[in-house]
Coordinates of C-alpha atoms and ligand atoms in Angstrom, one line a residue:
M14 CA -5.6 48.9 -6.4
Q15 CA -8.0 50.2 -3.8
V16 CA -11.7 50.1 -4.9
S17 CA -14.2 51.6 -2.5
R18 CA -17.8 50.2 -2.3
R19 CA -19.0 53.6 -3.6
D20 CA -16.7 53.5 -6.6
F21 CA -17.7 50.0 -7.4
L22 CA -21.4 50.8 -7.3
R23 CA -20.9 54.0 -9.3
V24 CA -19.1 52.3 -12.2
T25 CA -21.2 49.2 -12.4
A26 CA -24.4 51.3 -12.3
G27 CA -23.0 53.6 -15.0
A28 CA -22.3 50.6 -17.2
G29 CA -26.1 49.9 -17.3
A30 CA -26.2 46.2 -18.0
G31 CA -22.5 45.9 -16.9
T32 CA -21.4 43.0 -14.8
A33 CA -19.3 43.2 -11.6
I34 CA -16.3 42.1 -13.6
G35 CA -17.1 44.8 -16.1
G36 CA -17.2 47.3 -13.3
L37 CA -13.8 46.2 -12.0
V38 CA -12.4 46.6 -15.5
G39 CA -14.0 50.0 -15.7
L40 CA -12.1 51.0 -12.5
G41 CA -8.8 50.1 -14.1
A42 CA -8.4 46.6 -12.6
T43 CA -6.8 44.3 -15.2
L44 CA -7.8 40.7 -15.6
A45 CA -4.8 40.0 -17.8
P46 CA -2.8 38.2 -15.0
A47 CA -5.7 36.0 -14.1
R48 CA -6.3 35.2 -17.7
A49 CA -2.7 34.4 -18.3
Q50 CA -2.6 32.1 -15.3
A51 CA -5.7 30.2 -16.4
Q52 CA -4.2 29.8 -19.9
E53 CA -0.9 28.6 -18.5
L54 CA -2.7 26.0 -16.4
R55 CA -4.7 24.9 -19.4
I56 CA -1.7 24.2 -21.6
R57 CA 0.7 23.1 -18.9
D58 CA 2.4 19.8 -19.9
A59 CA 0.7 20.0 -23.3
K60 CA 2.6 19.3 -26.5
S61 CA 2.6 22.1 -29.1
V62 CA 2.1 21.2 -32.7
P63 CA 2.7 24.0 -35.3
S64 CA -0.1 24.4 -37.9
I65 CA -1.9 26.9 -40.1
C66 CA -5.3 28.5 -39.7
P67 CA -7.6 26.9 -42.4
F68 CA -10.0 29.8 -42.7
C69 CA -8.5 32.1 -45.3
S70 CA -5.6 32.6 -47.7
V71 CA -3.7 34.8 -45.2
G72 CA -2.6 31.4 -43.7
C73 CA -1.8 32.6 -40.1
A74 CA 0.5 30.3 -38.2
T75 CA -1.0 28.5 -35.1
L76 CA 0.1 26.3 -32.3
I77 CA -2.2 23.4 -31.4
Q78 CA -1.7 22.3 -27.8
V79 CA -2.4 18.6 -27.3
K80 CA -2.7 16.4 -24.3
G81 CA -2.7 12.7 -25.3
D82 CA -5.2 12.6 -28.2
R83 CA -7.1 15.7 -27.0
I84 CA -6.8 19.2 -28.3
V85 CA -6.8 21.6 -25.3
N86 CA -6.0 24.9 -27.0
I87 CA -5.2 26.6 -30.3
E88 CA -3.5 29.9 -30.5
G89 CA -1.4 32.1 -32.8
D90 CA 2.2 31.2 -33.2
P91 CA 4.4 34.1 -32.0
R92 CA 7.3 32.9 -34.3
S93 CA 5.3 33.7 -37.5
P94 CA 6.6 36.7 -39.3
H95 CA 3.3 37.8 -40.6
N96 CA 0.8 37.1 -37.8
E97 CA 3.2 37.3 -34.9
G98 CA 1.1 35.3 -32.6
T99 CA -2.2 37.1 -33.4
L100 CA -5.3 35.6 -34.9
C101 CA -8.5 37.4 -36.2
P102 CA -11.8 36.5 -34.5
K103 CA -12.4 33.6 -36.9
G104 CA -9.0 32.2 -36.4
A105 CA -9.3 32.6 -32.6
A106 CA -12.3 30.4 -32.7
I107 CA -10.7 27.4 -34.6
Y108 CA -10.7 25.4 -31.3
Q109 CA -14.5 25.2 -31.6
L110 CA -14.1 23.5 -35.0
H111 CA -12.6 20.6 -33.3
V112 CA -14.2 20.6 -29.8
N113 CA -17.8 21.4 -30.2
P114 CA -20.8 19.3 -29.0
N115 CA -22.9 20.8 -31.8
R116 CA -20.7 19.5 -34.5
Q117 CA -22.6 17.3 -37.0
T118 CA -20.9 13.9 -37.2
K119 CA -23.5 12.0 -39.2
V120 CA -24.7 12.3 -42.8
L121 CA -28.3 13.6 -43.0
H122 CA -30.6 13.2 -46.0
R123 CA -33.9 14.8 -46.7
K124 CA -35.9 12.9 -49.4
P125 CA -37.7 14.9 -52.1
G126 CA -41.0 16.2 -50.6
A127 CA -40.1 15.0 -47.1
S128 CA -40.2 17.5 -44.2
G129 CA -37.6 15.8 -42.0
W130 CA -34.0 14.6 -42.2
E131 CA -32.9 11.0 -41.7
V132 CA -29.4 9.6 -41.0
V133 CA -27.9 7.7 -43.9
E134 CA -24.6 5.9 -44.5
L135 CA -21.7 7.9 -45.9
E136 CA -21.2 5.3 -48.7
W137 CA -24.8 5.6 -49.8
A138 CA -24.6 9.5 -49.7
M139 CA -21.4 9.5 -51.8
D140 CA -22.9 7.3 -54.4
R141 CA -26.0 9.4 -54.6
V142 CA -24.0 12.6 -55.0
A143 CA -21.9 11.0 -57.7
E144 CA -25.0 9.7 -59.5
L145 CA -26.8 13.1 -59.5
T146 CA -23.6 15.0 -60.5
K147 CA -23.0 12.7 -63.5
K148 CA -26.7 12.8 -64.6
T149 CA -26.9 16.6 -64.3
R150 CA -23.6 17.1 -66.1
D151 CA -24.5 14.7 -69.0
D152 CA -28.0 16.2 -69.3
T153 CA -26.7 19.8 -69.6
F154 CA -23.3 19.4 -71.3
I155 CA -22.5 21.9 -74.0
E156 CA -19.7 20.8 -76.3
K157 CA -19.8 23.8 -78.7
L158 CA -21.4 27.2 -78.8
P159 CA -23.7 28.1 -81.7
N160 CA -20.7 29.9 -83.3
G161 CA -18.8 26.6 -83.3
K162 CA -16.5 27.5 -80.4
L163 CA -15.5 24.4 -78.4
V164 CA -16.4 24.9 -74.7
N165 CA -16.9 21.5 -73.2
M166 CA -18.8 22.8 -70.2
T167 CA -22.0 22.5 -68.1
P168 CA -23.7 25.7 -66.8
A169 CA -25.9 23.6 -64.5
I170 CA -23.5 22.9 -61.6
F171 CA -22.0 25.5 -59.3
A172 CA -19.1 24.6 -57.0
L173 CA -18.8 26.5 -53.7
G174 CA -15.9 25.7 -51.5
G175 CA -15.9 26.0 -47.7
A176 CA -13.7 28.3 -45.7
T177 CA -12.1 25.4 -43.8
L178 CA -11.0 23.5 -46.8
D179 CA -7.2 23.7 -47.0
N180 CA -5.2 24.8 -50.1
E181 CA -4.3 21.2 -51.2
F182 CA -8.0 20.1 -51.0
N183 CA -9.1 23.2 -52.9
H184 CA -6.5 22.6 -55.6
V185 CA -7.6 19.0 -56.1
C186 CA -11.3 20.0 -55.9
Q187 CA -11.1 22.7 -58.6
K188 CA -9.1 20.3 -60.9
F189 CA -11.9 17.8 -60.5
W190 CA -14.7 20.4 -61.2
R191 CA -12.9 21.8 -64.2
G192 CA -12.2 18.3 -65.4
I193 CA -15.9 17.5 -65.7
G194 CA -16.8 20.8 -67.3
V195 CA -17.9 23.0 -64.3
V196 CA -16.9 26.6 -64.9
A197 CA -18.8 28.3 -62.0
I198 CA -16.3 27.7 -59.2
E199 CA -16.1 29.9 -56.1
N200 CA -14.3 29.6 -52.8
Q201 CA -13.9 31.8 -49.8
A202 CA -10.2 31.3 -50.0
R203 CA -10.0 32.7 -53.5
I204 CA -7.7 30.1 -55.0
Ligands
SF4_9 S1 -9.0 33.6 -40.9 FE1 -8.0 35.1 -39.7 S2 -6.5 34.0 -38.4 FE2 -7.2 32.6 -40.1 S3 -5.7 32.9 -41.7 FE3 -7.3 34.3 -42.1 S4 -6.7 36.3 -41.1 FE4 -5.4 34.6 -40.2

């Protein structure tokens, strides 16, 4: 398409804080071919591995493109009958779950009364969580209600699952919580 300097300035000025690219788009120019080409270069020679978006119970199908041991892209799988290659904004950002310099990779612990966090060993943290869970459960366990009804529960622990836990993990997790008497169990995936 032909875009005069006057047209370009008119549209970019009209867009206020608009960018030059935004102006071009406003004039009807499409960036789709450039985007498609960049995407094609990114995934050229990559191996595609079918998977599922972990964020919610819709379970949209994805394709994970891998080069060697590196994930280079994640997108919707067009073969899926229910998401047909699309992903919602959360699903479209799954790549950043894996490739993200801000991802926390060490266990941090803040001691009671301390103002800062310190890095601790995973083994130590697991033991500490288990110890506090057991103590809280034992200290607050209710076997029977005043009317004699057997409940075997603790009202002192609340289990909150994360959005990126998959179905299998959630299933095992809720079995564990119910097994020790926790009844307040919630999860974004609504299992
Ligand atoms: S979070 Fe979005 S992309 Fe992921 S399964 Fe749910 S609807 Fe699909």
